[in-house]
Coordinates of C-alpha atoms in Angstrom, one line a residue:
Chain M
A1 CA -8.3 -5.0 -15.2
Q2 CA -6.9 -4.8 -18.4
S3 CA -5.6 -7.5 -20.8
V4 CA -4.5 -8.3 -24.2
T5 CA -4.4 -11.6 -25.7
Q6 CA -2.7 -12.9 -28.5
L7 CA -4.5 -15.8 -30.1
D8 CA -1.9 -17.7 -31.7
S9 CA 1.7 -18.5 -29.9
H10 CA 3.2 -19.7 -33.4
V11 CA 2.3 -18.8 -36.9
S12 CA 4.2 -20.0 -40.2
V13 CA 4.0 -18.7 -43.2
S14 CA 6.0 -18.8 -46.6
E15 CA 8.0 -15.6 -48.0
G16 CA 5.9 -13.5 -50.1
T17 CA 2.3 -14.8 -48.5
P18 CA 0.0 -12.2 -46.5
V19 CA 1.0 -12.0 -42.5
L20 CA -2.2 -11.9 -39.9
L21 CA -1.4 -11.9 -36.4
R22 CA -3.9 -12.0 -34.0
C23 CA -4.8 -9.7 -30.9
N24 CA -7.9 -9.2 -28.9
Y25 CA -7.3 -6.8 -25.8
S26 CA -9.7 -6.1 -22.8
S27 CA -10.2 -2.8 -21.2
S28 CA -12.4 -0.6 -19.4
Y29 CA -11.2 2.6 -21.0
S30 CA -10.3 3.1 -24.7
P31 CA -6.7 2.2 -24.5
S32 CA -3.4 2.9 -26.5
L33 CA -2.5 -0.3 -28.3
F34 CA 1.0 -1.2 -29.9
W35 CA 2.5 -3.7 -31.7
Y36 CA 6.3 -4.4 -30.9
V37 CA 8.8 -6.9 -32.6
Q38 CA 11.8 -8.5 -31.1
H39 CA 14.2 -10.0 -33.1
P40 CA 16.3 -13.0 -31.4
N41 CA 18.8 -11.8 -28.4
K42 CA 17.2 -8.1 -29.3
G43 CA 15.2 -5.1 -27.5
L44 CA 11.9 -4.7 -28.5
Q45 CA 11.4 -2.4 -31.5
L46 CA 7.6 -0.3 -32.2
L47 CA 6.1 -1.5 -34.9
L48 CA 2.9 0.9 -34.8
K49 CA 0.5 2.2 -32.6
Y50 CA -3.1 3.0 -31.9
T51 CA -4.0 6.1 -30.0
S52 CA -7.7 6.8 -30.6
A53 CA -6.9 8.9 -34.4
A54 CA -7.4 6.8 -37.6
T55 CA -8.6 2.9 -37.0
L56 CA -6.1 1.4 -39.6
V57 CA -2.5 2.4 -38.4
K58 CA 0.6 1.4 -40.9
G59 CA 3.9 0.8 -39.1
I60 CA 7.2 0.1 -40.3
N61 CA 8.4 -2.4 -43.0
G62 CA 4.8 -2.8 -44.5
F63 CA 3.0 -3.8 -41.2
E64 CA -0.3 -2.8 -40.3
A65 CA -2.9 -3.0 -37.9
E66 CA -6.9 -2.2 -37.6
F67 CA -8.4 -1.1 -34.5
K68 CA -11.8 -2.8 -34.0
K69 CA -14.0 -1.5 -31.0
S70 CA -16.8 -3.8 -31.6
E71 CA -14.2 -7.0 -31.8
T72 CA -12.1 -5.5 -29.0
S73 CA -9.4 -6.3 -31.6
F74 CA -6.3 -5.2 -32.9
H75 CA -4.8 -7.4 -35.6
L76 CA -1.8 -7.0 -37.2
T77 CA -1.1 -7.6 -40.7
K78 CA 1.2 -7.6 -43.6
P79 CA 0.4 -8.3 -47.2
S80 CA 3.9 -10.2 -48.4
A81 CA 6.3 -11.9 -45.8
H82 CA 9.9 -11.5 -46.2
M83 CA 12.4 -13.9 -44.4
S84 CA 13.5 -10.9 -42.6
D85 CA 10.5 -10.6 -40.6
A86 CA 10.8 -14.2 -38.7
A87 CA 10.7 -12.8 -34.6
E88 CA 8.4 -12.7 -32.0
Y89 CA 5.7 -10.0 -32.0
F90 CA 3.9 -8.6 -29.1
C91 CA 0.5 -6.7 -28.9
V92 CA 0.6 -4.3 -26.2
A93 CA -1.5 -2.1 -24.5
S94 CA -0.6 0.9 -22.3
N95 CA -2.3 1.6 -18.8
Q96 CA -5.0 4.5 -18.7
A97 CA -2.3 6.5 -16.9
G98 CA 0.5 5.8 -20.1
T99 CA 2.7 4.8 -17.0
A100 CA 2.9 0.7 -18.0
L101 CA 2.5 -1.3 -20.5
I102 CA 0.9 -4.4 -20.8
F103 CA 1.8 -7.4 -22.7
G104 CA 0.4 -10.3 -24.8
K105 CA 2.3 -13.3 -24.6
G106 CA 3.7 -13.0 -27.7
T107 CA 3.3 -15.0 -31.3
T108 CA 6.4 -16.2 -32.9
L109 CA 6.3 -15.8 -36.7
S110 CA 8.2 -18.0 -38.7
V111 CA 9.0 -17.5 -42.2
S112 CA 9.7 -20.2 -44.8
S113 CA 11.5 -19.9 -48.2
Chain N
K1 CA 20.2 10.2 -31.3
A2 CA 21.4 7.8 -29.2
G3 CA 18.7 5.2 -28.0
V4 CA 18.1 3.5 -24.6
T5 CA 21.4 2.3 -23.1
Q6 CA 21.5 -0.7 -20.4
T7 CA 24.4 -1.7 -18.8
P8 CA 25.9 -4.3 -18.2
R9 CA 24.6 -6.7 -21.1
Y10 CA 25.1 -9.6 -19.8
L11 CA 25.9 -10.8 -16.3
I12 CA 26.2 -14.0 -14.2
K13 CA 25.4 -14.0 -10.4
T14 CA 25.2 -16.5 -7.6
R15 CA 21.9 -17.2 -5.7
G16 CA 21.6 -14.7 -2.7
Q17 CA 23.8 -11.7 -4.3
Q18 CA 22.7 -8.9 -5.4
V19 CA 22.4 -7.3 -8.7
T20 CA 22.5 -3.4 -10.2
L21 CA 21.3 -2.8 -13.4
S22 CA 21.7 0.7 -15.1
C23 CA 19.5 2.4 -17.7
S24 CA 20.2 6.1 -19.4
P25 CA 17.4 6.7 -21.6
I26 CA 17.1 8.5 -24.6
S27 CA 18.1 12.4 -24.1
G28 CA 15.0 14.0 -22.8
H29 CA 13.2 11.6 -21.9
R30 CA 12.0 12.0 -18.4
S31 CA 10.1 8.6 -17.9
V32 CA 12.1 5.4 -17.1
S33 CA 10.3 2.4 -16.7
W34 CA 11.5 -1.7 -16.5
Y35 CA 10.6 -4.7 -17.5
Q36 CA 11.4 -8.5 -16.9
Q37 CA 10.9 -11.0 -19.4
T38 CA 11.3 -15.0 -19.0
P39 CA 10.1 -17.6 -21.1
G40 CA 7.5 -18.6 -18.8
Q41 CA 5.8 -15.6 -17.7
G42 CA 6.7 -13.2 -20.9
L43 CA 7.1 -9.6 -20.2
Q44 CA 5.9 -8.3 -16.9
F45 CA 5.9 -4.2 -15.8
L46 CA 8.5 -3.8 -12.9
F47 CA 8.2 0.0 -11.9
E48 CA 8.3 3.2 -13.7
Y49 CA 10.0 6.8 -12.8
F50 CA 9.3 9.9 -13.5
S51 CA 11.4 12.9 -12.3
E52 CA 12.8 11.0 -10.2
T53 CA 9.4 9.7 -8.4
Q54 CA 8.4 5.9 -8.9
R55 CA 4.6 6.3 -10.2
N56 CA 3.9 2.9 -10.6
K57 CA 5.1 -0.4 -9.6
G58 CA 4.4 -4.1 -10.7
N59 CA 3.4 -7.4 -8.8
F60 CA 6.9 -8.2 -7.9
P61 CA 8.5 -8.8 -4.1
G62 CA 10.2 -6.4 -2.1
R63 CA 13.3 -7.9 -3.3
F64 CA 13.0 -5.8 -6.8
S65 CA 13.6 -1.6 -6.3
G66 CA 14.7 1.0 -8.5
R67 CA 15.5 4.6 -8.5
Q68 CA 16.1 7.4 -11.2
F69 CA 18.8 10.3 -10.5
S70 CA 18.3 13.7 -11.5
N71 CA 19.4 13.5 -15.1
S72 CA 16.5 10.8 -15.4
R73 CA 19.1 7.9 -15.5
S74 CA 17.6 4.9 -13.7
E75 CA 19.1 1.9 -11.8
M76 CA 17.2 -1.5 -10.5
N77 CA 18.4 -3.6 -7.8
V78 CA 17.6 -6.7 -6.7
S79 CA 18.6 -8.1 -3.7
T80 CA 19.1 -11.9 -2.4
L81 CA 19.3 -13.5 -6.3
E82 CA 17.1 -16.3 -6.5
L83 CA 17.4 -18.8 -9.8
G84 CA 13.9 -17.7 -10.9
D85 CA 15.4 -14.0 -11.4
S86 CA 17.0 -15.0 -14.2
A87 CA 15.5 -13.1 -17.0
L88 CA 16.2 -10.7 -19.7
Y89 CA 15.6 -7.3 -17.6
L90 CA 14.5 -4.3 -20.2
C91 CA 14.6 -0.6 -19.8
A92 CA 12.5 1.8 -21.5
S93 CA 11.9 5.8 -21.6
S94 CA 9.5 7.8 -22.9
L95 CA 8.6 11.7 -23.3
A96 CA 5.3 11.8 -20.7
G97 CA 2.7 9.5 -22.3
N98 CA 4.4 9.1 -25.4
T99 CA 6.5 6.4 -27.3
I100 CA 7.9 4.0 -24.9
Y101 CA 11.2 3.2 -26.4
F102 CA 13.4 0.3 -25.1
G103 CA 16.6 -0.6 -24.6
E104 CA 18.7 -4.3 -25.7
G105 CA 18.4 -5.4 -22.2
S106 CA 20.4 -6.9 -19.7
W107 CA 20.4 -10.7 -19.3
L108 CA 21.0 -11.6 -16.0
T109 CA 21.5 -15.7 -15.1
V110 CA 21.6 -16.6 -11.4
V111 CA 23.2 -19.9 -10.9

């Protein structure tokens, strides 16, 4: 069975410092992986996706993630946090057929000034 | 290009009633999927439709059903509502096998 584990339920950073949101996956096949962000009372916005091309994926708003098969990880990073980055972040895998997404439990990112 | 549109955005229902939620996908997208988001269970897959056929179904009771029309618009229905059905219901659309885009969701409160 496929699963996604987000290692931290809550991450707090100061504005201007780096962000690291950790995600591990378990899959019997090479998965498509995504990071989505959800601001309060909003839907989900795609930050970036990995689909077996380059292992370092660049997304919107300065975020990037690196796919490491040996570690089964897909951690999300950003060099410098902004107040507007405060939100819920979801690491997501697609099933093999591409008909469903499997979500991690989410990581709440807080950014303080 | 319009995004995924869900209606209604907010609704309150009484236990035992039924509810229908509607989703209009991005123009040209033929795959529509539905997810339930609750604080306790997180985001869970309900079902996915492509060209009016249900291709995949999550682990939800039969009270949860859906359908897709020839214009790719989709509806989901929940019958005999329970308090635990209170959730944000998210619809998403995609071109076959491509990036999935989400709507802003329908907030359902069951009292």
